[in-house]
Coordinates of C-alpha atoms in Angstrom, one line a residue:
Chain A
X1 CA -0.3 0.1 0.1
X2 CA 2.9 2.0 0.8
X3 CA 4.2 0.9 -2.9
X4 CA 1.0 2.2 -4.4
X5 CA 1.1 5.6 -2.5
X6 CA 4.8 6.0 -2.9
X7 CA 4.9 5.7 -7.0
X8 CA 0.8 7.6 -7.4
X9 CA 4.1 10.2 -5.2
X10 CA 6.2 10.6 -7.6
X11 CA 4.1 10.3 -10.7
X12 CA 2.4 13.7 -9.3
X13 CA 5.4 15.1 -9.1
X14 CA 6.6 14.4 -11.6
X15 CA 3.8 15.3 -14.1
X16 CA 4.1 18.3 -11.8
X17 CA 8.3 19.4 -12.4
X18 CA 7.2 18.4 -16.0
X19 CA 4.3 21.3 -16.1
X20 CA 6.9 23.6 -14.4
X21 CA 9.4 22.9 -17.0
X22 CA 6.6 23.1 -20.3
X23 CA 5.4 26.8 -18.5
X24 CA 8.9 28.6 -18.6
X25 CA 9.0 29.4 -22.2
X26 CA 11.6 31.7 -22.1
X27 CA 13.9 29.4 -21.0
X28 CA 13.3 26.5 -23.3
X29 CA 12.5 28.6 -25.7
X30 CA 15.1 30.1 -27.4
X31 CA 16.8 26.5 -27.3
X32 CA 13.8 24.4 -29.7
X33 CA 15.0 25.5 -32.8
X34 CA 19.0 24.2 -32.1
X35 CA 17.7 21.0 -30.9
X36 CA 14.9 20.8 -33.7
X37 CA 18.3 21.1 -36.2
X38 CA 20.1 18.9 -34.1
X39 CA 17.9 16.0 -33.4
X40 CA 16.7 16.4 -36.8
X41 CA 17.7 17.8 -39.0
X42 CA 20.9 15.9 -39.0
X43 CA 19.5 12.4 -38.4
X44 CA 17.9 13.1 -42.0
X45 CA 20.9 11.7 -44.4
X46 CA 20.9 8.4 -41.8
X47 CA 17.0 8.3 -41.4
X48 CA 17.2 8.6 -45.9
X49 CA 19.5 6.2 -46.0
X50 CA 18.2 3.4 -44.4
X51 CA 14.7 4.1 -46.0
X52 CA 16.0 4.3 -49.8
X53 CA 17.4 -0.2 -48.8
X54 CA 13.8 -0.3 -47.3
X55 CA 12.5 0.9 -50.7
X56 CA 14.8 -1.7 -52.7
X57 CA 14.6 -4.1 -51.1
X58 CA 10.7 -3.8 -50.5
X59 CA 9.8 -3.5 -53.9
X60 CA 12.9 -6.5 -54.5
X61 CA 11.0 -9.0 -52.5
X62 CA 6.9 -7.8 -53.0
X63 CA 8.1 -8.7 -56.6
X64 CA 9.6 -12.1 -55.8
X65 CA 6.9 -12.6 -53.9
X66 CA 3.8 -12.1 -56.3
X67 CA 4.7 -14.4 -58.8
X68 CA 1.8 -16.4 -60.6
X69 CA -1.4 -14.9 -60.0
X70 CA -1.1 -11.9 -58.5
X71 CA -0.4 -8.8 -60.4
X72 CA 2.6 -7.4 -60.3
X73 CA 1.2 -3.5 -59.6
X74 CA 0.8 -5.4 -56.1
X75 CA 4.2 -4.6 -55.7
X76 CA 2.6 -0.7 -55.2
X77 CA 0.6 -1.8 -53.0
X78 CA 2.8 -4.0 -51.0
X79 CA 5.2 -1.2 -50.6
X80 CA 3.1 1.8 -50.3
X81 CA 1.7 0.6 -47.8
X82 CA 4.6 -1.7 -45.9
X83 CA 6.5 1.4 -46.4
X84 CA 3.8 3.6 -44.6
X85 CA 2.6 2.6 -42.1
X86 CA 5.3 0.3 -40.5
X87 CA 8.4 -0.2 -42.2
X88 CA 8.3 4.3 -42.2
X89 CA 7.8 5.7 -39.2
X90 CA 10.2 1.6 -37.4
X91 CA 13.0 1.9 -39.0
X92 CA 13.2 5.3 -38.6
X93 CA 12.8 5.8 -35.5
X94 CA 15.3 3.3 -34.4
X95 CA 17.6 4.9 -36.1
X96 CA 17.2 7.8 -34.5
X97 CA 16.9 6.2 -31.2
X98 CA 20.6 5.5 -31.8
X99 CA 21.7 8.5 -33.0
X100 CA 19.0 10.8 -30.9
X101 CA 18.6 8.9 -27.8
X102 CA 22.6 8.6 -27.1
X103 CA 23.1 12.0 -28.2
X104 CA 20.2 12.8 -25.5
X105 CA 22.0 10.6 -22.7
X106 CA 25.2 11.1 -22.8
X107 CA 25.2 14.8 -23.6
X108 CA 23.0 15.5 -20.9
X109 CA 25.1 12.3 -18.9
X110 CA 28.4 13.9 -19.2
X111 CA 27.0 17.3 -17.7
X112 CA 25.8 15.5 -15.0
X113 CA 28.4 13.7 -14.4
X114 CA 30.9 16.7 -14.5
X115 CA 28.3 19.2 -12.1
X116 CA 27.6 20.9 -15.0
X117 CA 23.2 20.6 -14.2
X118 CA 24.1 21.3 -11.1
X119 CA 26.0 24.0 -11.6
X120 CA 22.6 25.4 -13.6
X121 CA 20.2 25.2 -10.8
X122 CA 23.0 27.0 -8.9
X123 CA 21.8 29.7 -11.3
X124 CA 18.5 29.6 -10.9
X125 CA 17.5 27.5 -14.7
X126 CA 15.3 25.0 -14.1
X127 CA 16.9 22.0 -16.0
X128 CA 13.8 20.2 -16.8
X129 CA 13.2 23.9 -18.8
X130 CA 16.6 23.5 -19.9
X131 CA 17.4 20.8 -21.0
X132 CA 14.7 18.4 -21.0
X133 CA 11.6 20.3 -22.6
X134 CA 13.3 21.7 -25.7
X135 CA 15.2 18.1 -26.2
X136 CA 11.9 15.8 -25.9
X137 CA 9.4 19.1 -28.2
X138 CA 12.8 19.1 -30.8
X139 CA 12.5 15.0 -31.7
X140 CA 8.5 15.0 -30.8
X141 CA 7.7 17.8 -33.9
X142 CA 11.2 16.5 -35.9
X143 CA 10.6 12.3 -35.4
X144 CA 7.0 12.8 -38.0
X145 CA 9.0 14.4 -40.7
X146 CA 11.7 13.3 -40.5
X147 CA 9.7 9.2 -41.1
X148 CA 7.1 11.7 -44.0
X149 CA 10.9 12.3 -45.7
X150 CA 12.0 8.9 -45.4
X151 CA 8.7 7.6 -46.6
X152 CA 8.6 9.4 -49.8
X153 CA 12.2 8.6 -50.0
X154 CA 10.9 4.4 -49.8
X155 CA 8.2 4.9 -51.8
X156 CA 9.9 6.6 -54.5
X157 CA 13.2 4.7 -54.2
X158 CA 10.5 1.2 -54.3
X159 CA 8.8 2.6 -57.7
X160 CA 12.4 3.6 -59.5
X161 CA 13.7 0.0 -59.0
X162 CA 10.3 -1.6 -60.0
X163 CA 10.8 0.5 -63.2
X164 CA 14.0 0.0 -63.5
X165 CA 14.8 -3.9 -62.4
X166 CA 11.9 -5.5 -62.7
X167 CA 9.5 -5.7 -65.6
X168 CA 6.9 -2.9 -64.3
X169 CA 6.0 -0.3 -65.4
X170 CA 5.0 3.6 -63.8
X171 CA 1.4 3.5 -64.4
X172 CA 1.6 0.0 -63.3
X173 CA 3.4 0.6 -59.8
X174 CA 1.1 3.8 -59.7
X175 CA -2.6 1.9 -59.6
X176 CA -1.4 -0.8 -56.5
X177 CA -0.1 1.9 -54.4
X178 CA -3.2 4.2 -54.9
X179 CA -5.2 1.4 -55.0
X180 CA -5.4 0.0 -51.2
X181 CA -4.2 4.6 -49.9
X182 CA -6.2 5.7 -47.2
X183 CA -5.5 9.0 -46.2
X184 CA -5.0 7.0 -42.8
X185 CA -2.3 5.2 -44.1
X186 CA -0.6 8.8 -43.4
X187 CA -1.2 10.0 -40.6
X188 CA -0.4 6.6 -39.1
X189 CA 2.4 6.8 -39.8
X190 CA 3.0 10.0 -38.9
X191 CA 1.4 10.0 -35.2
X192 CA 3.7 6.8 -34.6
X193 CA 6.5 8.8 -35.3
X194 CA 6.0 11.3 -32.5
X195 CA 5.1 9.1 -30.3
X196 CA 9.0 7.9 -31.4
X197 CA 10.2 10.3 -31.3
X198 CA 8.9 11.8 -27.2
X199 CA 9.5 8.3 -25.9
X200 CA 13.7 7.7 -27.6
X201 CA 14.4 12.0 -26.6
X202 CA 12.2 11.6 -22.8
X203 CA 14.6 8.7 -22.3
X204 CA 17.3 10.3 -23.4
X205 CA 16.8 12.9 -20.7
X206 CA 15.4 10.7 -18.3
X207 CA 18.9 8.7 -18.7
X208 CA 21.1 11.4 -19.1
X209 CA 20.0 12.7 -16.0
X210 CA 20.8 9.3 -14.1
X211 CA 24.0 9.6 -14.6
X212 CA 26.1 8.4 -11.9
X213 CA 29.7 7.4 -11.4
X214 CA 31.5 9.3 -14.1
X215 CA 32.1 8.1 -17.5
X216 CA 31.3 4.6 -16.3
X217 CA 28.4 5.4 -16.0
X218 CA 27.7 7.4 -18.8
X219 CA 28.3 5.0 -21.1
X220 CA 25.4 2.9 -19.4
X221 CA 23.0 5.0 -19.1
X222 CA 23.2 6.1 -22.6
X223 CA 23.1 2.2 -23.6
X224 CA 20.6 2.1 -20.9
X225 CA 18.9 4.7 -23.5
X226 CA 19.0 3.1 -26.6
X227 CA 18.3 -0.5 -25.3
X228 CA 14.6 1.4 -24.0
X229 CA 14.2 4.1 -26.5
X230 CA 14.4 1.1 -29.3
X231 CA 12.3 -1.9 -26.8
X232 CA 10.1 1.4 -26.3
X233 CA 9.3 2.1 -29.7
X234 CA 8.1 -1.3 -30.0
X235 CA 6.2 -1.5 -27.4
X236 CA 4.4 1.5 -28.8
X237 CA 4.5 0.3 -32.4
X238 CA 2.4 -2.6 -30.6
X239 CA -0.1 0.0 -29.4
X240 CA -1.2 1.5 -31.6
X241 CA -1.5 -1.0 -34.2
X242 CA -3.4 -1.9 -31.8
X243 CA -5.8 0.9 -31.3
X244 CA -5.6 3.0 -35.0
X245 CA -5.7 -0.2 -36.5
Chain B
X1 CA 24.4 30.4 -36.8
X2 CA 21.0 30.5 -34.8
X3 CA 19.5 32.5 -38.7
X4 CA 21.2 29.0 -40.2
X5 CA 19.3 26.7 -37.8
X6 CA 15.8 28.0 -37.8
X7 CA 16.1 28.1 -41.8
X8 CA 17.5 24.4 -42.1
X9 CA 14.2 23.4 -39.9
X10 CA 12.6 25.6 -41.1
X11 CA 13.0 24.3 -45.1
X12 CA 12.7 20.6 -43.9
X13 CA 9.4 21.7 -42.1
X14 CA 8.0 23.0 -45.1
X15 CA 9.1 20.2 -47.7
X16 CA 8.2 17.7 -45.0
X17 CA 5.0 19.6 -45.1
X18 CA 4.2 20.4 -48.5
X19 CA 4.7 16.5 -49.8
X20 CA 2.7 15.2 -46.9
X21 CA 0.2 17.9 -48.5
X22 CA 0.4 16.6 -52.3
X23 CA 1.1 12.7 -51.9
X24 CA -2.1 12.7 -49.3
X25 CA -4.4 14.8 -52.2
X26 CA -2.1 13.2 -55.3
X27 CA -2.8 8.8 -53.8
X28 CA -6.0 10.2 -53.3
X29 CA -7.3 11.6 -55.8
X30 CA -9.1 14.1 -54.7
X31 CA -9.4 17.5 -55.3
X32 CA -11.4 20.4 -56.9
X33 CA -12.3 18.8 -60.1
X34 CA -15.9 20.6 -60.2
X35 CA -18.8 20.2 -58.6
X36 CA -19.6 17.0 -57.0
X37 CA -22.6 15.2 -55.0
X38 CA -23.8 13.1 -51.9
X39 CA -25.6 10.4 -52.3
X40 CA -26.3 8.3 -49.6
X41 CA -27.9 4.7 -50.5
X42 CA -29.3 2.2 -47.9
X43 CA -27.8 -1.6 -48.6
X44 CA -28.3 -4.7 -46.3
X45 CA -25.0 -5.9 -45.9
X46 CA -21.9 -3.7 -48.1
X47 CA -19.6 -7.0 -48.0
X48 CA -16.5 -5.9 -47.6
X49 CA -17.0 -2.3 -48.9
X50 CA -14.6 0.1 -46.6
X51 CA -14.5 4.3 -46.8
X52 CA -12.6 5.4 -49.5
X53 CA -13.6 2.6 -52.3
X54 CA -14.3 4.3 -55.4
X55 CA -17.5 4.3 -56.9
X56 CA -17.8 4.1 -60.5
X57 CA -20.1 5.4 -63.2
X58 CA -20.2 3.4 -66.0
X59 CA -16.9 1.7 -65.3
X60 CA -15.3 5.7 -64.7
X61 CA -14.4 6.1 -60.7
X62 CA -16.5 9.6 -60.4
X63 CA -16.5 8.9 -56.8
X64 CA -15.4 7.4 -53.8
X65 CA -16.9 6.6 -50.5
X66 CA -16.8 8.7 -47.2
X67 CA -18.8 7.4 -45.1
X68 CA -20.6 3.9 -43.8
X69 CA -23.1 3.7 -40.4
X70 CA -25.5 1.2 -39.5
X71 CA -29.5 1.9 -39.8
X72 CA -32.5 1.5 -38.1
X73 CA -34.5 -2.3 -39.9
X74 CA -31.2 -3.9 -39.6
X75 CA -29.8 -1.6 -43.0
X76 CA -26.7 0.3 -43.6
X77 CA -26.3 3.7 -45.2
X78 CA -22.8 4.2 -47.3
X79 CA -22.5 8.2 -48.5
X80 CA -21.2 8.7 -52.6
X81 CA -19.2 11.2 -52.7
X82 CA -19.5 11.9 -56.5
X83 CA -18.4 14.0 -59.1
X84 CA -20.2 14.8 -61.9
X85 CA -23.7 14.9 -61.0
X86 CA -25.1 15.7 -64.3
X87 CA -24.3 11.9 -65.5
X88 CA -26.5 10.3 -63.0
X89 CA -28.8 8.4 -64.6
X90 CA -33.0 9.2 -63.7
X91 CA -33.3 5.7 -61.5
X92 CA -29.4 5.6 -59.6
X93 CA -28.9 1.9 -57.7
X94 CA -25.7 1.0 -56.0
X95 CA -24.3 -2.6 -56.2
X96 CA -21.3 -3.1 -53.8
X97 CA -19.0 -6.0 -55.6
X98 CA -15.4 -6.7 -55.7
X99 CA -13.3 -5.2 -58.1
X100 CA -11.0 -7.9 -58.5
X101 CA -9.7 -11.6 -56.9
X102 CA -8.0 -9.9 -54.0
X103 CA -10.1 -7.8 -51.6
X104 CA -10.5 -4.4 -53.5
X105 CA -14.8 -3.8 -53.5
X106 CA -15.6 -0.8 -55.3
X107 CA -20.2 0.7 -55.3
X108 CA -21.1 0.6 -59.5
X109 CA -24.0 3.1 -59.7
X110 CA -25.7 2.4 -62.9
X111 CA -29.0 3.3 -64.5
X112 CA -32.1 0.2 -62.4
X113 CA -33.3 -1.2 -66.3
X114 CA -29.1 -2.6 -66.1
X115 CA -29.2 -3.9 -63.1
X116 CA -27.6 -7.6 -64.4
X117 CA -29.8 -10.7 -64.4
X118 CA -28.8 -12.0 -61.1
X119 CA -32.7 -12.8 -58.6
X120 CA -31.0 -12.6 -55.5
X121 CA -30.0 -8.8 -56.4
X122 CA -33.4 -7.8 -57.8
X123 CA -35.0 -9.4 -54.7
X124 CA -32.0 -7.1 -52.3
X125 CA -33.2 -4.4 -54.3
X126 CA -37.1 -4.2 -55.1
X127 CA -36.3 -4.6 -50.6
X128 CA -33.6 -1.8 -51.0
X129 CA -36.3 0.4 -53.0
X130 CA -38.9 -0.5 -51.1
X131 CA -37.2 0.5 -47.2
X132 CA -34.8 4.1 -49.1
X133 CA -37.6 6.6 -49.0
X134 CA -34.9 9.0 -50.8
X135 CA -32.5 6.9 -50.9
X136 CA -30.6 5.3 -53.8
X137 CA -31.8 1.5 -53.3
X138 CA -28.4 -0.5 -52.8
X139 CA -27.1 -4.3 -53.3
X140 CA -24.4 -6.4 -52.4
X141 CA -23.5 -9.3 -55.2
X142 CA -21.2 -11.9 -53.6
X143 CA -17.4 -12.1 -53.0
X144 CA -14.9 -13.8 -54.0
X145 CA -15.0 -15.8 -51.3
X146 CA -18.4 -16.6 -51.4
X147 CA -17.7 -17.8 -54.8
X148 CA -14.5 -19.7 -54.2
X149 CA -16.5 -21.6 -51.4
X150 CA -19.4 -22.8 -53.4
X151 CA -17.1 -23.8 -55.7
X152 CA -14.7 -25.4 -53.1
X153 CA -18.9 -27.0 -53.1
X154 CA -19.3 -27.9 -56.7
X155 CA -16.5 -29.4 -56.9
X156 CA -16.4 -31.3 -54.1
X157 CA -19.7 -33.2 -55.2
X158 CA -17.9 -33.7 -58.6
X159 CA -14.7 -36.0 -55.7
X160 CA -17.6 -37.3 -54.7
X161 CA -19.7 -38.4 -57.6
X162 CA -16.6 -39.5 -59.2
X163 CA -15.6 -42.4 -55.9
X164 CA -18.9 -43.4 -57.1
X165 CA -17.9 -44.4 -60.9
X166 CA -14.6 -45.4 -59.6
X167 CA -16.3 -47.7 -57.4
X168 CA -18.8 -49.0 -59.6
X169 CA -16.4 -49.7 -62.7
X170 CA -14.4 -52.5 -59.9
X171 CA -13.0 -55.7 -61.3
X172 CA -15.7 -57.7 -62.3
X173 CA -17.3 -54.1 -63.9
X174 CA -14.6 -54.4 -66.1
X175 CA -14.1 -58.4 -66.6
X176 CA -18.8 -58.3 -67.4
X177 CA -18.5 -54.6 -69.3
X178 CA -15.0 -57.1 -71.7
X179 CA -17.1 -59.6 -72.3
X180 CA -20.4 -58.2 -73.1
X181 CA -17.8 -56.4 -75.5
X182 CA -17.4 -60.2 -77.1
X183 CA -20.5 -61.4 -77.2
X184 CA -21.1 -57.0 -79.2
X185 CA -18.3 -58.2 -81.9
X186 CA -19.7 -61.9 -82.0
X187 CA -23.3 -60.3 -82.8
X188 CA -21.5 -58.3 -85.0
X189 CA -20.1 -60.5 -87.2
X190 CA -23.0 -62.1 -87.4
X191 CA -24.6 -59.4 -88.6
X192 CA -21.5 -59.6 -91.2
X193 CA -23.2 -62.5 -92.3
X194 CA -26.9 -61.5 -92.2
X195 CA -25.7 -58.7 -93.8
X196 CA -23.8 -60.7 -97.1
X197 CA -26.5 -63.2 -97.6
X198 CA -29.0 -61.0 -97.6
X199 CA -27.4 -58.3 -99.5
X200 CA -27.3 -62.2 -101.4
X201 CA -31.6 -62.0 -101.6
X202 CA -31.6 -58.9 -102.3
X203 CA -29.5 -58.8 -104.7
X204 CA -32.6 -60.9 -106.2
X205 CA -34.9 -58.9 -105.2
X206 CA -33.9 -56.0 -107.4
X207 CA -33.3 -58.8 -110.4
X208 CA -36.9 -58.9 -110.4
X209 CA -38.1 -56.1 -109.2
X210 CA -36.1 -55.1 -113.0
X211 CA -38.7 -57.8 -114.6
X212 CA -41.0 -55.9 -112.7
X213 CA -40.8 -53.0 -114.3
X214 CA -40.2 -54.8 -117.5
X215 CA -43.4 -56.3 -117.3
X216 CA -44.4 -53.3 -115.9
X217 CA -43.5 -50.8 -118.3
X218 CA -45.1 -52.9 -121.2
X219 CA -48.4 -53.5 -119.2
X220 CA -48.5 -50.3 -119.2
X221 CA -48.0 -50.0 -123.5
X222 CA -50.5 -53.0 -123.5
X223 CA -52.7 -50.2 -121.5
X224 CA -52.3 -46.9 -123.7
X225 CA -52.8 -49.0 -126.4
X226 CA -56.1 -49.6 -125.4
X227 CA -56.9 -46.4 -123.8
X228 CA -56.0 -45.2 -127.7
X229 CA -58.1 -47.6 -128.5
X230 CA -60.7 -46.0 -125.9
X231 CA -59.9 -43.0 -127.6
X232 CA -60.6 -43.9 -130.6
X233 CA -64.0 -46.1 -130.1
X234 CA -64.8 -42.3 -128.0
X235 CA -64.4 -41.0 -131.1
X236 CA -67.5 -42.8 -133.5
X237 CA -69.9 -42.9 -130.6
X238 CA -69.2 -46.5 -130.0
X239 CA -68.8 -45.6 -125.8
X240 CA -72.2 -43.9 -126.1
X241 CA -74.2 -47.0 -126.8
X242 CA -71.9 -48.5 -124.5
X243 CA -72.9 -46.7 -121.7
X244 CA -76.7 -47.3 -122.9
X245 CA -75.5 -50.5 -122.8
X246 CA -74.0 -50.6 -119.4
X247 CA -77.0 -48.4 -117.6
X248 CA -80.2 -51.3 -119.8
X249 CA -77.6 -53.6 -117.2
X250 CA -77.8 -51.2 -113.7
X251 CA -81.9 -51.4 -114.2
X252 CA -82.0 -54.7 -114.4
X253 CA -79.1 -55.4 -111.4
X254 CA -81.1 -53.1 -108.8
X255 CA -84.4 -55.4 -110.0
X256 CA -82.2 -58.5 -109.4
X257 CA -81.2 -57.3 -106.0
X258 CA -84.4 -56.3 -104.6
X259 CA -85.0 -60.0 -105.3
X260 CA -82.4 -60.9 -103.5
X261 CA -83.1 -58.6 -100.9
X262 CA -86.6 -60.6 -100.5
X263 CA -85.8 -63.5 -100.6
X264 CA -82.6 -62.8 -98.2
X265 CA -85.9 -62.2 -96.0
X266 CA -87.4 -64.8 -96.5
X267 CA -84.2 -66.7 -95.9
X268 CA -83.5 -64.7 -93.1
X269 CA -86.9 -66.3 -91.4
X270 CA -86.3 -69.4 -92.4
X271 CA -83.5 -69.5 -90.9
X272 CA -84.7 -67.6 -87.2
X273 CA -87.2 -70.4 -87.6
X274 CA -84.6 -73.8 -87.7
X275 CA -82.5 -71.8 -85.4
X276 CA -85.1 -72.0 -82.5
X277 CA -86.3 -76.0 -83.8
X278 CA -82.5 -76.5 -82.7
X279 CA -82.8 -74.5 -79.5
X280 CA -85.5 -76.6 -78.6
X281 CA -84.1 -79.8 -80.1
X282 CA -80.8 -79.2 -78.1
X283 CA -82.9 -78.6 -75.4
X284 CA -84.9 -81.9 -75.5
X285 CA -82.2 -83.5 -76.3
X286 CA -79.8 -82.3 -73.3
X287 CA -82.3 -82.9 -70.6
X288 CA -82.2 -86.9 -72.2
X289 CA -78.9 -86.3 -72.0
X290 CA -78.8 -85.8 -68.5
X291 CA -81.2 -88.6 -68.0
X292 CA -84.2 -85.7 -67.3
X293 CA -86.9 -87.5 -67.9
X294 CA -88.8 -90.3 -68.9
X295 CA -87.6 -90.8 -72.6
X296 CA -84.5 -89.5 -70.3
X297 CA -84.4 -92.1 -67.3
X298 CA -85.3 -94.8 -70.9
X299 CA -81.9 -94.4 -72.2
X300 CA -79.7 -93.9 -68.9
X301 CA -81.4 -96.5 -67.1
X302 CA -81.3 -100.3 -69.4
X303 CA -84.1 -101.5 -65.3
X304 CA -86.8 -100.8 -67.1
X305 CA -86.0 -102.4 -70.9
X306 CA -85.3 -105.8 -68.9
X307 CA -87.9 -105.0 -67.0
X308 CA -90.9 -104.5 -70.6
X309 CA -88.2 -107.6 -72.2
X310 CA -89.4 -110.2 -69.3
X311 CA -93.2 -109.1 -68.8
X312 CA -92.8 -109.8 -72.9
X313 CA -92.0 -112.7 -72.7
X314 CA -94.9 -113.6 -69.4
X315 CA -97.2 -111.9 -71.3
X316 CA -96.1 -114.3 -74.1
X317 CA -96.6 -117.4 -71.7
X318 CA -99.3 -116.3 -70.2
X319 CA -101.3 -115.9 -74.0
X320 CA -99.5 -119.1 -75.3
X321 CA -100.8 -121.0 -71.8
X322 CA -104.5 -118.8 -72.0
X323 CA -104.7 -120.6 -75.3
X324 CA -104.0 -124.0 -74.4
X325 CA -106.3 -123.9 -70.6
X326 CA -108.8 -121.1 -71.8
X327 CA -111.3 -122.5 -69.2
X328 CA -109.3 -121.7 -66.2
X329 CA -109.3 -118.3 -67.4
X330 CA -113.0 -117.7 -69.3
X331 CA -116.1 -119.2 -67.8
X332 CA -119.5 -119.0 -69.4
X333 CA -122.5 -119.7 -68.6
X334 CA -126.0 -118.8 -69.6
X335 CA -127.4 -119.0 -66.4

């Protein structure tokens, strides 16, 4: 009973601190754009790299699967649906979990072990407002943006592969792409990406703030942040599939 | 540095948003394409139709399914957002059907006079029209799964029949069939022999027919000569004399016929009398044969005959005795 009370108290305290940090707009707003560039724009190359090869492999795999009675234009349907609904958000999220989650955890963890966080508090800065909120908001906003670009590039490379390496025309690919398309396919992937960004950045921040024992602790918490971020992405993926599909 | 960050972030966000909007509109094939109309179709069931599925008119995509909702009394209402409202037929109906073998569905809008020849579909449309009240009546064709299941059942039935046929044609049946074939072959041989024999007879018949034909030709020549003679007789007036003689002969024949009729009538009465006599005689003879009546009894029993014979013998001895000894039997006296 006591532990339950403690848990509720912890949740309440965390919520209050988060609310206080969010209200401190003057502290986090100047840092937001910089974090968006670092976490989002700078992550575009790795996201697009993954998307390019995902599109190629999907087109080849679908042409390998769809033989015999299944028409070729289903390559377009499979590439579009798979990238928009699943592979685009999840693979991008996993890649960014490695890059962004590790970046955040290592940065804040280093600040923690070098007592820079304590210095911020000494200077009357709320570490939540100064370190956590801009990173979490930036990741939540930029993950869908990066994912949207990755989806577009993945579909384009799938189309390019289909018309160059497979016996498929642009019209057939587009027919398959449009055949099962629903508007939900797009926003479903973007909502997932936003939730992935939120969880990855929050995990990185929390693990960074929990860092102890110097450089060894930084490495340990960075690893934990990446692992927990990836696990959270997979869990959220299943959750959204249950809730939204 | 800060300005560079703002520009790069803004550029990426703008590119992503524009790409999303353009891709969404392009993939969904939506956009300002003239006036649109919202038609509500009433279905008993929509099958596999989902929101976003195409609506086609004469095979051309003219819209999409905008909403599907349950309605009262086990009906389903479907909102069809369509362009080209002027092209709608006067009595539109909606047919939900599979668009391909792979689970895609569509709603086809057509005039009620062009309904496919399907009794179940027609019944569903009549029912929907009865409850439509301003909405478009709709019906659903069976999907590929149902058709496949039906085909599977038919295939199973065929397999059962095949198995039965297979079991019917077991080894014994094959032996019987072979025996029947052998018998048939023998019969065919006999038929060949018979046909050959009949061919000979037929040749003979044909020859006879040829001979008969020759005779007929000869007879026809005679007949022609006769007719020519008749023709010549007609020309000299002999025929009218013949007709007169024939007329007189006919009158004589009529008179004779009348006499014959009276004679026949008399003969009929004599026959009736004779029949009556024969019937009576038959009755008497029947009774005589059965031993009925005096004559019958006499004819069947010899006792009377023997008694009569004895009586006659005794009468003769009595008569002799009377002749020999009259006084024993007769006495005369005057006083």
